[in-house]
Short mmCIF file of C-alpha atoms and ligand atoms in Angstrom, two decimals:
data_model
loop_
_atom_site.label_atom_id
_atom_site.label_comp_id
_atom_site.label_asym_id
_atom_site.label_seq_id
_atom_site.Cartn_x
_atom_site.Cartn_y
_atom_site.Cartn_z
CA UNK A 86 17.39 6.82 20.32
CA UNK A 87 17.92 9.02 16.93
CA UNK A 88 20.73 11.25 17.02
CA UNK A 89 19.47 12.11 13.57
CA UNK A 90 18.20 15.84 14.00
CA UNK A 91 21.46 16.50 15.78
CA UNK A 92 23.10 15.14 12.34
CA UNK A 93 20.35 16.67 9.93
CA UNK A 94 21.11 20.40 10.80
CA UNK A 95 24.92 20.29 10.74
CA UNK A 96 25.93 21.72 7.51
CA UNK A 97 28.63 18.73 7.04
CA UNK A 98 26.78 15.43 6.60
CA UNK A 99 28.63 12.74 6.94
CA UNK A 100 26.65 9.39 7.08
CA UNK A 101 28.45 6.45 9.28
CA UNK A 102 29.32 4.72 6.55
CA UNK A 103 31.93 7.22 5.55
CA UNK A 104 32.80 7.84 8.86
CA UNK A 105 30.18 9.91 10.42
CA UNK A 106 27.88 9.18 13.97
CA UNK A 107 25.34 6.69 13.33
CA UNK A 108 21.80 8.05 13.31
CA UNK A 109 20.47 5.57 16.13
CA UNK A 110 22.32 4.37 18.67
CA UNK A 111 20.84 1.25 19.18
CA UNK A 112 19.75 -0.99 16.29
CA UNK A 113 16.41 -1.12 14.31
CA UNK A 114 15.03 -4.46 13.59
CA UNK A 115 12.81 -5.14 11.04
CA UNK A 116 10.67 -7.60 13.13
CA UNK A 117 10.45 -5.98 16.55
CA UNK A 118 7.40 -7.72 17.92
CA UNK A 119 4.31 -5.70 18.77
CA UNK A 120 2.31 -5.82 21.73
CA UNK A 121 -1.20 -5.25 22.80
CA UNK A 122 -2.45 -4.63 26.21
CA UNK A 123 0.26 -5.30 28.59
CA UNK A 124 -2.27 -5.82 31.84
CA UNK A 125 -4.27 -7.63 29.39
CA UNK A 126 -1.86 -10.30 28.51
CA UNK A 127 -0.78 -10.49 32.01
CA UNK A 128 -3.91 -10.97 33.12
CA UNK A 129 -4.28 -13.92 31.23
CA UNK A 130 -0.92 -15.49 32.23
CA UNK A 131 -2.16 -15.40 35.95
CA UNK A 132 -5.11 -16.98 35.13
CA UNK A 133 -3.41 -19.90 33.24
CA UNK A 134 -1.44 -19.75 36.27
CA UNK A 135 -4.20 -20.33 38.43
CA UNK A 136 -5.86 -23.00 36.17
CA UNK A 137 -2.59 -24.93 36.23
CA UNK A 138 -3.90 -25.78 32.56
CA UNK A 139 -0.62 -24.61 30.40
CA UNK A 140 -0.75 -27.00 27.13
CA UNK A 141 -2.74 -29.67 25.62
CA UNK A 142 -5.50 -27.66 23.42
CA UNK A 143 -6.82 -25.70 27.15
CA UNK A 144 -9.31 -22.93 27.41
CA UNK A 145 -7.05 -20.34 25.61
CA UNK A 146 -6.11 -21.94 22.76
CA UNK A 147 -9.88 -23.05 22.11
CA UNK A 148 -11.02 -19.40 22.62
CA UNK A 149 -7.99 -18.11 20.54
CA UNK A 150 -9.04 -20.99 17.85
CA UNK A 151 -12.63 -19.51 18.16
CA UNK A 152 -12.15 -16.03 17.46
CA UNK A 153 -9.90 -16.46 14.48
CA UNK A 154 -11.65 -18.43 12.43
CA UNK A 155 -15.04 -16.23 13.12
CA UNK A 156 -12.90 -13.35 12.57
CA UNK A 157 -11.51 -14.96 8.95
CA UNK A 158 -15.14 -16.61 8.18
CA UNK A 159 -13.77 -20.21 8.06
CA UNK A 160 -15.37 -22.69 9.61
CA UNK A 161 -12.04 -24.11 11.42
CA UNK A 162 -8.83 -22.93 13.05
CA UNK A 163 -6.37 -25.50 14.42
CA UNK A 164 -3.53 -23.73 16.25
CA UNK A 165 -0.32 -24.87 16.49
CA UNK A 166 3.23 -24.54 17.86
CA UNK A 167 4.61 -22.71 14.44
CA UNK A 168 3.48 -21.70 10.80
CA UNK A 169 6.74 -24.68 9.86
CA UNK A 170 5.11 -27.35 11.70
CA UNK A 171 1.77 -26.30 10.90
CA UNK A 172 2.73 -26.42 6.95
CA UNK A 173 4.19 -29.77 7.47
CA UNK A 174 1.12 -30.80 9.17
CA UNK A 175 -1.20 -29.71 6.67
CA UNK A 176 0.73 -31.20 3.51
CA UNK A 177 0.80 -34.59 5.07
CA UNK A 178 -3.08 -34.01 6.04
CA UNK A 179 -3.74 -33.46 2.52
CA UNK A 180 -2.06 -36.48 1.39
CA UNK A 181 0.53 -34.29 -0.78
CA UNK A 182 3.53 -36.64 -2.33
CA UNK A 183 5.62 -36.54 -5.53
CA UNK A 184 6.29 -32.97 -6.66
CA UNK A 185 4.72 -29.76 -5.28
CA UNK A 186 4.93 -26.52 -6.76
CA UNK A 187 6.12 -23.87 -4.85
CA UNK A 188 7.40 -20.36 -5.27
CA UNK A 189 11.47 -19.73 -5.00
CA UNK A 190 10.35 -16.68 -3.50
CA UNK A 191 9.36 -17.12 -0.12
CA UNK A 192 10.93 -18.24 3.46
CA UNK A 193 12.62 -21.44 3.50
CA UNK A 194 9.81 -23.03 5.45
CA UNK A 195 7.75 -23.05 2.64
CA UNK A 196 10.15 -25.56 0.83
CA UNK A 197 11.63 -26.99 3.87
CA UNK A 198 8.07 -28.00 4.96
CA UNK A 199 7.56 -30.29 1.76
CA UNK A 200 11.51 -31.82 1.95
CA UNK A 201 11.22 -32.87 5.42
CA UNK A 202 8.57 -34.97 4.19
CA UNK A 203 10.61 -35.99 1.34
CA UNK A 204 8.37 -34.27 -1.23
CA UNK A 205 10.12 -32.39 -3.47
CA UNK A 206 9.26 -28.66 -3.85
CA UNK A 207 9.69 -27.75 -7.37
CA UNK A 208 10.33 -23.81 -8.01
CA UNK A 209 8.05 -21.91 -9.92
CA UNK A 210 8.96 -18.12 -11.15
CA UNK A 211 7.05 -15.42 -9.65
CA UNK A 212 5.35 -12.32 -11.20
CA UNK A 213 7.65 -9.25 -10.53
CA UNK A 214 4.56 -7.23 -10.09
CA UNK A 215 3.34 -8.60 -7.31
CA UNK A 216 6.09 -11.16 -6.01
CA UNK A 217 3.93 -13.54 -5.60
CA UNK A 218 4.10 -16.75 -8.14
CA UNK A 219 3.12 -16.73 -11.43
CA UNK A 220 0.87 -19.15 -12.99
CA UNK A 221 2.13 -19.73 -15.94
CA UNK A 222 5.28 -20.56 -14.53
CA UNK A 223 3.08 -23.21 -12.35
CA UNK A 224 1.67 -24.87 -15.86
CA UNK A 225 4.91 -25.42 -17.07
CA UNK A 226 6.28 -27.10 -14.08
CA UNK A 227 3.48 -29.71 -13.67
CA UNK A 228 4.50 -33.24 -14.22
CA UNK A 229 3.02 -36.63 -13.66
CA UNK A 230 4.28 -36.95 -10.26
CA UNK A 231 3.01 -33.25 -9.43
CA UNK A 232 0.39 -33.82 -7.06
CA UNK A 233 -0.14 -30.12 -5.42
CA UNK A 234 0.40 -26.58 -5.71
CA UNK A 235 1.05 -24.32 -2.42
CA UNK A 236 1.02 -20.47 -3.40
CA UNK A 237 2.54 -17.43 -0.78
CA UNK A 238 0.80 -14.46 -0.48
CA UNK A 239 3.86 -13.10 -0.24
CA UNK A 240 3.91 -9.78 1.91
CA UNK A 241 0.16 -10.52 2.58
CA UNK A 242 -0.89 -9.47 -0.95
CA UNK A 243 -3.00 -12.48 -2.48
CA UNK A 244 -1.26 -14.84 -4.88
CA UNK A 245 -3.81 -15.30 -7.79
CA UNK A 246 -6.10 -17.72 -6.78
CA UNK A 247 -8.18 -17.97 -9.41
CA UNK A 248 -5.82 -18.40 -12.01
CA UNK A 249 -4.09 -21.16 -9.70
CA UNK A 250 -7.18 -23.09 -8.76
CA UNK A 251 -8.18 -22.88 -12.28
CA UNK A 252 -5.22 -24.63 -12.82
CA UNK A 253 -5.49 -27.26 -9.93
CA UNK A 254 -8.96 -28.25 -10.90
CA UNK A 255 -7.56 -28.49 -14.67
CA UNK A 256 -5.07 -30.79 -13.36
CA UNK A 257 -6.41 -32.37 -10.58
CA UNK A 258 -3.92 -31.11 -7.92
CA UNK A 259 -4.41 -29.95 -4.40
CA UNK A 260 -3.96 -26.35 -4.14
CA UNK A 261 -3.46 -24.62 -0.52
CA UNK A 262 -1.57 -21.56 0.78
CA UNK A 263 1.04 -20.41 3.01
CA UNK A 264 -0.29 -17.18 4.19
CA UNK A 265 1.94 -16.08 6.90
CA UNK A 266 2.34 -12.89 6.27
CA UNK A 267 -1.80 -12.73 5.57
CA UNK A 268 -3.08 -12.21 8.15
CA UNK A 269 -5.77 -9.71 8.20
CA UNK A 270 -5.51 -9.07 4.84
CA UNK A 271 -8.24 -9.77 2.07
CA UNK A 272 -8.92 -11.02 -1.70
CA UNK A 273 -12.17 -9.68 -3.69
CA UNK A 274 -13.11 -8.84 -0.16
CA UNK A 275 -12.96 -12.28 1.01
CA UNK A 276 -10.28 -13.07 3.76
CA UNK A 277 -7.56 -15.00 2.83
CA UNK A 278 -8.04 -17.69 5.11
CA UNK A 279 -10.53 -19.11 2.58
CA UNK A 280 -8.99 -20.05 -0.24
CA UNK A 281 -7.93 -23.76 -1.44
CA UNK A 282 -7.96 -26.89 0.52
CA UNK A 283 -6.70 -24.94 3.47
CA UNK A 284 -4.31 -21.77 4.19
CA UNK A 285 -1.55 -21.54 6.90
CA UNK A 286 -1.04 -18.70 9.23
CA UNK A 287 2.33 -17.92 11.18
CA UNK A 288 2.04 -16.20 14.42
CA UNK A 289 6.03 -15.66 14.89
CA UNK A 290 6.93 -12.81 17.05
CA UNK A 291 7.92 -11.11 13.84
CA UNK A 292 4.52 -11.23 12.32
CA UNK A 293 1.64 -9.20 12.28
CA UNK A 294 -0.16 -10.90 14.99
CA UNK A 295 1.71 -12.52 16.98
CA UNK A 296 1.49 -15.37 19.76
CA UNK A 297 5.01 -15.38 21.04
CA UNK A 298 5.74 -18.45 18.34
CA UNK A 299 2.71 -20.00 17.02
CA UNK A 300 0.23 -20.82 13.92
CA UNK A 301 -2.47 -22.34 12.32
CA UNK A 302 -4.08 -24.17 10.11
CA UNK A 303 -7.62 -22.70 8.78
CA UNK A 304 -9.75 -24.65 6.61
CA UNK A 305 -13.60 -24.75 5.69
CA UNK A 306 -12.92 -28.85 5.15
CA UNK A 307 -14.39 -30.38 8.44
CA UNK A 308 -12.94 -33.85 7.83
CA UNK A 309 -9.20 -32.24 7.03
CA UNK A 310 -9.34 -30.37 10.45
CA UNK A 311 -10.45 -33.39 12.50
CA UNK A 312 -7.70 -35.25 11.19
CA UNK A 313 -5.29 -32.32 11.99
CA UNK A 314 -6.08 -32.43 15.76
CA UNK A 315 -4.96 -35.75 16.38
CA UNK A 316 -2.24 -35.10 13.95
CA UNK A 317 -0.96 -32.06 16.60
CA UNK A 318 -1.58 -34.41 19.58
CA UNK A 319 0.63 -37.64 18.70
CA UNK A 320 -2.54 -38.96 17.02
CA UNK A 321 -4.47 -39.72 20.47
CA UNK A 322 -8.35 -39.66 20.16
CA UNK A 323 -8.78 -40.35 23.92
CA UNK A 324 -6.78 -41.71 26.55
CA UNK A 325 -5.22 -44.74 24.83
CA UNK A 326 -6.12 -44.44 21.44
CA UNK A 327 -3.96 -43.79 18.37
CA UNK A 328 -5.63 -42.70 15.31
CA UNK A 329 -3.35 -41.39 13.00
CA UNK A 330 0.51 -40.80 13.04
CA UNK A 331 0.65 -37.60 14.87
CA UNK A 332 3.78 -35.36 16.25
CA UNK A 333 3.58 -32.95 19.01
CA UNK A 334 2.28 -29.30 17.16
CA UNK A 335 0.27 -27.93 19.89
CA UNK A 336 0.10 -24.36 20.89
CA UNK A 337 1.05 -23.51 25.03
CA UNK A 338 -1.47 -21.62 26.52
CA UNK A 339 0.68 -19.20 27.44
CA UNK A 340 1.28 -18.48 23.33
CA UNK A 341 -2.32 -18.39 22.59
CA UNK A 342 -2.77 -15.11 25.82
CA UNK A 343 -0.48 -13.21 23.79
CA UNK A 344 -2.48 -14.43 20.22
CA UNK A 345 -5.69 -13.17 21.91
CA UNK A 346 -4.22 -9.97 23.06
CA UNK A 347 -2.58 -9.44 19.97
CA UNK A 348 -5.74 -10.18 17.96
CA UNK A 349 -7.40 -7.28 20.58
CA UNK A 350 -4.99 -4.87 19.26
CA UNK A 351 -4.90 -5.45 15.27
CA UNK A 352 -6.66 -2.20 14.50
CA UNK A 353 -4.37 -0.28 16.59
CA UNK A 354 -1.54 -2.17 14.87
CA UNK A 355 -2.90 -1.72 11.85
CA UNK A 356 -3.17 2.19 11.71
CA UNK A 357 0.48 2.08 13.14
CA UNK A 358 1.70 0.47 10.49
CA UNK A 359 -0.80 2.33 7.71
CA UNK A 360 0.44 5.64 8.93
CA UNK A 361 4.34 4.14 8.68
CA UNK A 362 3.70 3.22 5.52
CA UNK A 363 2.34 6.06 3.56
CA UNK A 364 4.89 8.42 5.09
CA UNK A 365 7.82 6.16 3.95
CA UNK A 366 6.01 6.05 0.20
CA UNK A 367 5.29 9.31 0.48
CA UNK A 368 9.17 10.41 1.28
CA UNK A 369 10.52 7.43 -1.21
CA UNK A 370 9.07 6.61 -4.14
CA UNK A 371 9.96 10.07 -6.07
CA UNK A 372 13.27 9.01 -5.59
CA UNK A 373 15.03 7.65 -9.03
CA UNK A 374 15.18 3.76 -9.52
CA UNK A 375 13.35 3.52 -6.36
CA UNK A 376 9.87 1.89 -5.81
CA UNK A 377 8.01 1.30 -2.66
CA UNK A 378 5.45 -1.67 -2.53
CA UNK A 379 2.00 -0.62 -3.13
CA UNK A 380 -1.29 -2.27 -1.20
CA UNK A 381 -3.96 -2.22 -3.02
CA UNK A 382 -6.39 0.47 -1.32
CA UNK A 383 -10.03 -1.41 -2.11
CA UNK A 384 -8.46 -4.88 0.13
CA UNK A 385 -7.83 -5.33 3.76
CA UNK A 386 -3.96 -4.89 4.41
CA UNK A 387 -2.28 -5.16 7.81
CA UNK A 388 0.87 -3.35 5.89
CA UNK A 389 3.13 -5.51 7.87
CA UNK A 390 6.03 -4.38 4.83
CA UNK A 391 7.68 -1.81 4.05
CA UNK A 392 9.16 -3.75 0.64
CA UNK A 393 11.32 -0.88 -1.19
CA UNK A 394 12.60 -2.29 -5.06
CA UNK A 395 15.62 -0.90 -5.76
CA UNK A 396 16.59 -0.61 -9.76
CA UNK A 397 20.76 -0.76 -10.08
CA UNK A 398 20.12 0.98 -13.61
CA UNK A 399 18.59 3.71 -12.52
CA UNK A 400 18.80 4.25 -8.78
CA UNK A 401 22.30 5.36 -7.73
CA UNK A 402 23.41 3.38 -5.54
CA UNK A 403 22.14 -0.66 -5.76
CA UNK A 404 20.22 -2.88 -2.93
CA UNK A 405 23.63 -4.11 -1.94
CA UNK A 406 25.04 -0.15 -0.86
CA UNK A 407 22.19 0.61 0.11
CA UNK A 408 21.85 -2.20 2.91
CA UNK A 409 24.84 -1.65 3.52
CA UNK A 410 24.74 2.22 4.62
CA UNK A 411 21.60 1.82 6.21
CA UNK A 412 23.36 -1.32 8.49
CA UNK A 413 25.90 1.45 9.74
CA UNK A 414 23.44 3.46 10.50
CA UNK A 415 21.83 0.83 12.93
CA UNK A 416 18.69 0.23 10.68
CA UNK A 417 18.83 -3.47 10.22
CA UNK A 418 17.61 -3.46 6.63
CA UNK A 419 16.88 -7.42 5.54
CA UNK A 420 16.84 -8.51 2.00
CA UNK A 421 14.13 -10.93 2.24
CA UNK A 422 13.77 -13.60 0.34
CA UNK A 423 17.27 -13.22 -1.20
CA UNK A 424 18.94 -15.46 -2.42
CA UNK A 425 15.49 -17.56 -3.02
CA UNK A 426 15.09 -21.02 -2.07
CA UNK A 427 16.33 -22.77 -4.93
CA UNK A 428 19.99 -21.02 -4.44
CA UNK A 429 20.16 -22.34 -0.35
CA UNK A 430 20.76 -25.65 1.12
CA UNK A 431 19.87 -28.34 0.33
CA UNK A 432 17.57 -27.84 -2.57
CA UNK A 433 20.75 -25.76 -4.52
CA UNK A 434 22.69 -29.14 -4.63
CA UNK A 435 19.92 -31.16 -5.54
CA UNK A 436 17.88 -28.57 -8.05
CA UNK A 437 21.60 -27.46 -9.45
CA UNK A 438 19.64 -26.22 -12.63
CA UNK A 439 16.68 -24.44 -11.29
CA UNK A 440 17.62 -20.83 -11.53
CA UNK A 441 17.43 -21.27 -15.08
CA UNK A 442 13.73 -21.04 -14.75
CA UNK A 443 13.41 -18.53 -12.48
CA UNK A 444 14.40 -15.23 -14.28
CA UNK A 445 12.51 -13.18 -12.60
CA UNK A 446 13.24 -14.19 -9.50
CA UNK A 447 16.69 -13.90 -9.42
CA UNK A 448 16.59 -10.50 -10.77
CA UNK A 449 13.97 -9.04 -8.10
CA UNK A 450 15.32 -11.20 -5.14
CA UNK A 451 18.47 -9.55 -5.35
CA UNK A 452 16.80 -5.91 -6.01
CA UNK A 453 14.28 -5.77 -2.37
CA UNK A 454 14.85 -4.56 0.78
CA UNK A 455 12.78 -4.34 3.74
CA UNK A 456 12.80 -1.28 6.43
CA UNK A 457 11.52 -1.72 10.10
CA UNK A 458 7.90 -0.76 10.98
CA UNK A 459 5.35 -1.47 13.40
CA UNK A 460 5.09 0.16 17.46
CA UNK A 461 8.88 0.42 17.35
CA UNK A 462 8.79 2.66 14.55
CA UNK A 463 7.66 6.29 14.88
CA UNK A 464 7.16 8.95 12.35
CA UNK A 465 10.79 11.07 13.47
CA UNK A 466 12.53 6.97 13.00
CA UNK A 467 10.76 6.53 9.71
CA UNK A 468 11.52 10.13 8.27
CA UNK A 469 14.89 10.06 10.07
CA UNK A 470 15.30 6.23 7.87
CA UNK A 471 13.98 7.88 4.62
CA UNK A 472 16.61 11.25 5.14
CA UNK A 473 19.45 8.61 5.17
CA UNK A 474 18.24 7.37 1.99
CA UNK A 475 17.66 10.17 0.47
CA UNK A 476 21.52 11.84 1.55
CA UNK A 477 22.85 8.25 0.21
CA UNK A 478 21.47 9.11 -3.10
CA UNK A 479 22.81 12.64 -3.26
CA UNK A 480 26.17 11.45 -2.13
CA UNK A 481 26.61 8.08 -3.85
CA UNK A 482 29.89 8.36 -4.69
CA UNK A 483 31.19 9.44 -1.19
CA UNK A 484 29.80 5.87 -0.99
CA UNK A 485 30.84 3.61 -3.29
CA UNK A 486 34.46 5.33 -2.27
CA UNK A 487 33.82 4.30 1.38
CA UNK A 488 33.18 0.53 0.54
CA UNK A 489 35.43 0.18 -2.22
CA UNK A 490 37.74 1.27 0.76
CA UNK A 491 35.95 -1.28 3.25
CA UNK A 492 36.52 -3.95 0.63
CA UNK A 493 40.29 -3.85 -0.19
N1 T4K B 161 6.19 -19.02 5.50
C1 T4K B 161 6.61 -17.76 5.31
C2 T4K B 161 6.28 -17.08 4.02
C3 T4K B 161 7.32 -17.09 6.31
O1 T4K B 161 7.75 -15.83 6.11
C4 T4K B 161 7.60 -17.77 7.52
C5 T4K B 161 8.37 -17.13 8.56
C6 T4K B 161 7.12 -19.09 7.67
C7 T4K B 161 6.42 -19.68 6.64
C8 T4K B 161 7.37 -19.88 8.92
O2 T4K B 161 6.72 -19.34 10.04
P1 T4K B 161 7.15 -19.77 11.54
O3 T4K B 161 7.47 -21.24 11.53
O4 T4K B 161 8.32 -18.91 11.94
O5 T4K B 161 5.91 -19.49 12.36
C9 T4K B 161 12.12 -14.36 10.49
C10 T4K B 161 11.11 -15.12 11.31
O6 T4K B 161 11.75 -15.90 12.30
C11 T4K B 161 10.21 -15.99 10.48
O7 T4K B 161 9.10 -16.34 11.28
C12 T4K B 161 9.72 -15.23 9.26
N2 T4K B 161 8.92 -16.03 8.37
C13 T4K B 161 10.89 -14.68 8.48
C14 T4K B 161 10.45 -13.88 7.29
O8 T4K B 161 11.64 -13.84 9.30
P2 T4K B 161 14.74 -14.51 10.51
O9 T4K B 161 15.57 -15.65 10.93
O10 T4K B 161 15.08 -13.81 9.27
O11 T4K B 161 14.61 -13.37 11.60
P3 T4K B 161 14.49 -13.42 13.19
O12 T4K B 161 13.50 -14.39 13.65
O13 T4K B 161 15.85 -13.49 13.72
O14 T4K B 161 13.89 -11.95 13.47
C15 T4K B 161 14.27 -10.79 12.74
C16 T4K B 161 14.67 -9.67 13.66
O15 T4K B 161 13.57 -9.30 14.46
C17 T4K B 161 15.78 -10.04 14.60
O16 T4K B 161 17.02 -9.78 14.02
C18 T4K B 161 15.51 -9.16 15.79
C19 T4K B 161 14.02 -8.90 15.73
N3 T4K B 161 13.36 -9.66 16.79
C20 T4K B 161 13.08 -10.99 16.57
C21 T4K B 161 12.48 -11.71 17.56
C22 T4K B 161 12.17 -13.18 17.33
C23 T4K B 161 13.09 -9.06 17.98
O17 T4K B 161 13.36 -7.87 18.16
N4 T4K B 161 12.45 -9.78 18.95
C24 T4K B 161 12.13 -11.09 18.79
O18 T4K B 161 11.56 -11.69 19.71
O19 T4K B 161 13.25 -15.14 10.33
#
C-alpha cells in the first residue's frame, strides 16, 4: 500500500500536497476495526446459527456479560446495543434531571445522551494536561438544579476521580463515567470500570474492543443493574409484565461473538498498539511545537491513541496544515473532539455563551490530532506517517504556498 520508500530515496521530495504521489494509495483510517480470531468468531456465528437464538439477552451475550465484568472486577455488566444508548440508559437509571456536568471535550454522545432526555449538559473546562475535565471547573458550574456529574476518561486515561467524587459527595450529586475509550485501562491499579455510581463502555467498531456496535453498562450497584435489564428489554419482567419504562438496548448475539473474540485478543491488540505507539513518540516528539500523548507507564493502557498536540507558536506548520498534508497523503488524520460540544448543534444555540468558560478547551481542541493505529498499522505505515511529518516541517513553506494556492 505505501509507495513511501519509492518517494523517501528520490532526491526531489515532493509531498502530494504540493503536487507530489501520495504515500499510500489507499486511505488510512484512524478507526480501522481490529479483529481477533477469524475461525474463532466464525465459529461462534454458526453456532448462534444453529441455536436459532440471535437477540434477547441469549447465551452469548450472558457469557460476554460474564467475562467482562470478572475481567474489570465489578460485580455487573449489562450489555447493550451502543455506548449512546447505554449512557442514556444509565442517566435515566440513576434518576439524573436538572443540570449535569459534563466535559466540552468529548464525543457528542456524551452531551447528546443527557439532551435527549431533556437534561441539560452544562460544560465544564478540562485540564490541558490530561484532557480530561477539570474539577475546579466542575465546582464552579454546580447550581441548585445540578443534580450529577459524568466525567470522560478521555483517551482512556482516568479523569480524576477522587477529586470529582470528593466533590459529588460534598454536594450530594451522582457522579458516573463515560469510559469508552477505557477499556482495559486502569486507575491506582484499579480498573476503571469501578468508579462512581456506574461507568459506560462503548464497543464501536472503532474502539479498542470491539463488538461490531455495542456497550455496556458496569456497575458494583446490584439494584441499579436490575433496573437496567428491564430498562434494555421494553421494561418486561416476564411474559406480560411491565416494570419500568424500558426501550429496546439489547445487544444481538451476533455483536456479543465478535465482543468475546475481541476480548480473546486484547493482549495481542494491546502490544500492537504499544509497539505503534512508542515508535511514533519515539520518531515525534523531538520535533519543535510537537507533543505526543504520554500513558502513564505504572497503569494499564490499551494505547488505543495516538493523540499528537500541535503548538502553532512553535511548531511550523499548525494542526490545521498539518491535517491537511497528511489528508493528501491518504492518512485520514481526525481532529477529535474539535470543535467541542458546546460549539455544535444544538447545545451552541442554546449555551450561546459557554465558550467563555472553557479556555482551555478551545485552545487545545483546536491544537490535537489523531494518527491511525491498531492491526492496520505496521511499523513501515507508522514510520512512513512520521517521515511525512517530519519533511512537512522541513518544508513548511513549500506548504503554506501550496494551500494559500488551494485557497484562492
Ligand atoms: N463517548 C465517547 C467518549 C465516545 O468517543 C463515543 C464514541 C461514545 C461515547 C459513543 O459510543 P457508541 O454509541 O458509538 O458506542 C467515531 C465512532 O463512530 C464513535 O463510536 C466514537 N466515539 C468516535 C470517537 O468516533 P466518527 O463518526 O467520527 O467516525 P466513524 O464511525 O465514521 O469511523 C471513523 C473511521 O474509521 C471511518 O472514517 C472509517 C473507519 N472505519 C469505521 C468503521 C465504523 C472502518 O474502517 N470500518 C468501520 O467499520 O465516530
Amino acid at each position: 500500500m505505501s509507495v513511501s520508500n519509492v518517494n523517501r530515496m528520490s532526491d526531489a521530495i515532493t509531498l502530494a500536497i504540493c503536487g507530489g504521489v501520495p504515500s499510500f494509495t489507499e486511505p488510512l483510517h484512524v478507526g480501522r476495526p481490529n479483529l481477533g480470531d477469524r475461525a474463532a468468531l466464525l465459529s461462534r456465528i454458526n453456532g448462534l446459527l444453529d441455536r436459532r437464538w440471535f437477540t434477547n439477552d441469549g447465551p452469548l451475550v450472558k457469557d460476554f456479560e460474564k467475562r467482562i465484568a470478572m475481567f474489570l472486577g465489578v460485580r455487573n455488566c449489562v450489555a447493550m446495543c451502543n455506548a449512546t444508548v447505554a449512557l442514556e440508559n444509565a442517566i435515566r437509571g440513576l434518576q439524573l434531571k436538572g443540570e449535569v456536568i459534563v466535559p466540552a471535550f468529548t464525543f457528542i454522545a456524551t452531551a447528546n445522551a443527557l439532551q435527549w432526555q431533556e437534561i441539560t449538559p452544562v460544560f465544564a473546562d478540562m485540564d490541558p494536561a490530561t484532557h480530561n475535565i477539570s474539577p475546579s471547573s466542575i465546582e464552579r458550574l454546580i447550581t441548585p438544579r445540578t443534580t450529577g456529574i459524568l466525567g470522560v476518561h478521555v483517551w482512556g486515561r482516568s479523569c480524576d476521580t477522587d477529586a470529582i467524587e470528593a466533590l459529588g459527595h460534598k454536594h450530594n450529586l451522582t457522579v458516573m463515567y463515560d469510559a469508552a475509550h477505557a477499556f482495559g485501562c486502569s486507575k491506582n491499579g484499579k480498573m476503571i470500570g469501578g468508579f462512581g455510581a456506574c461507568e459506560v463502555f462503548s464497543f464501536h467498531a472503532t474502539k479498542f474492543l470491539n463488538s461490531f456496535e455495542g456497550g455496556a453498562v458496569v456497575t458494583n450497584d446490584d439494584t441499579l443493574a436490575e433496573k437496567l435489564r428491564f430498562m434494555r428489554n421494553f421494561g418486561f419482567s416476564g411474559y406480560d409484565h411491565v416494570t419500568y419504562l424500558g426501550v429496546n438496548a439489547k445487544m444481538t448475539e451476533v455483536c456479543a461473538a465478535m465482543g468475546l473474540t475481541s476480548l480473546e485478543a486484547i493482549d495481542e491488540l494491546i502490544a500492537i498498539n504499544r509497539n505503534n505507539y512508542e515508535r511514533y513518540y519515539k520518531e515525534l516528539q523531538e520535533l519543535p511545537g510537537i507533543s505526543v500523548i504520554q500513558y502513564n507507564p505504572a497503569e494499564l493502557n490499551n494505547y488505543q491513541y495516538i493523540v499528537l498536540e500541535v503548538n502553532p507558536d512553535i511548531a511550523p506548520l499548525n494542526r490545521d496544515e498539518l491535517a491537511a498534508v497528511l489528508h493528501a497523503e491518504n492518512v485520514l488524520a481526525r481532529k477529535y473532539f474539535w470543535p467541542g460540544c458546546h460549539r455544535m448543534e444544538p447545545y451552541r444555540s442554546l449555551q450561546p455563551n459557554a465558550s467563555l468558560l472553557l479556555p482551555e478547551t478551545e485552545r487545545t481542541a483546536s491544537r490535537i490530532l489523531l494518527l491511525p493505529t491498531g492491526q492496520a498499522v505496521n511499523m513501515d505505515t507508522v514510520e512512513t506517517i512520521c517521515w511525512i511529518i517530519n519533511t512537512s516541517f522541513s518544508q513548511s513553506d513549500l506548504i503554506k504556498a501550496a494551500l494559500s494556492k488551494g485557497t484562492k
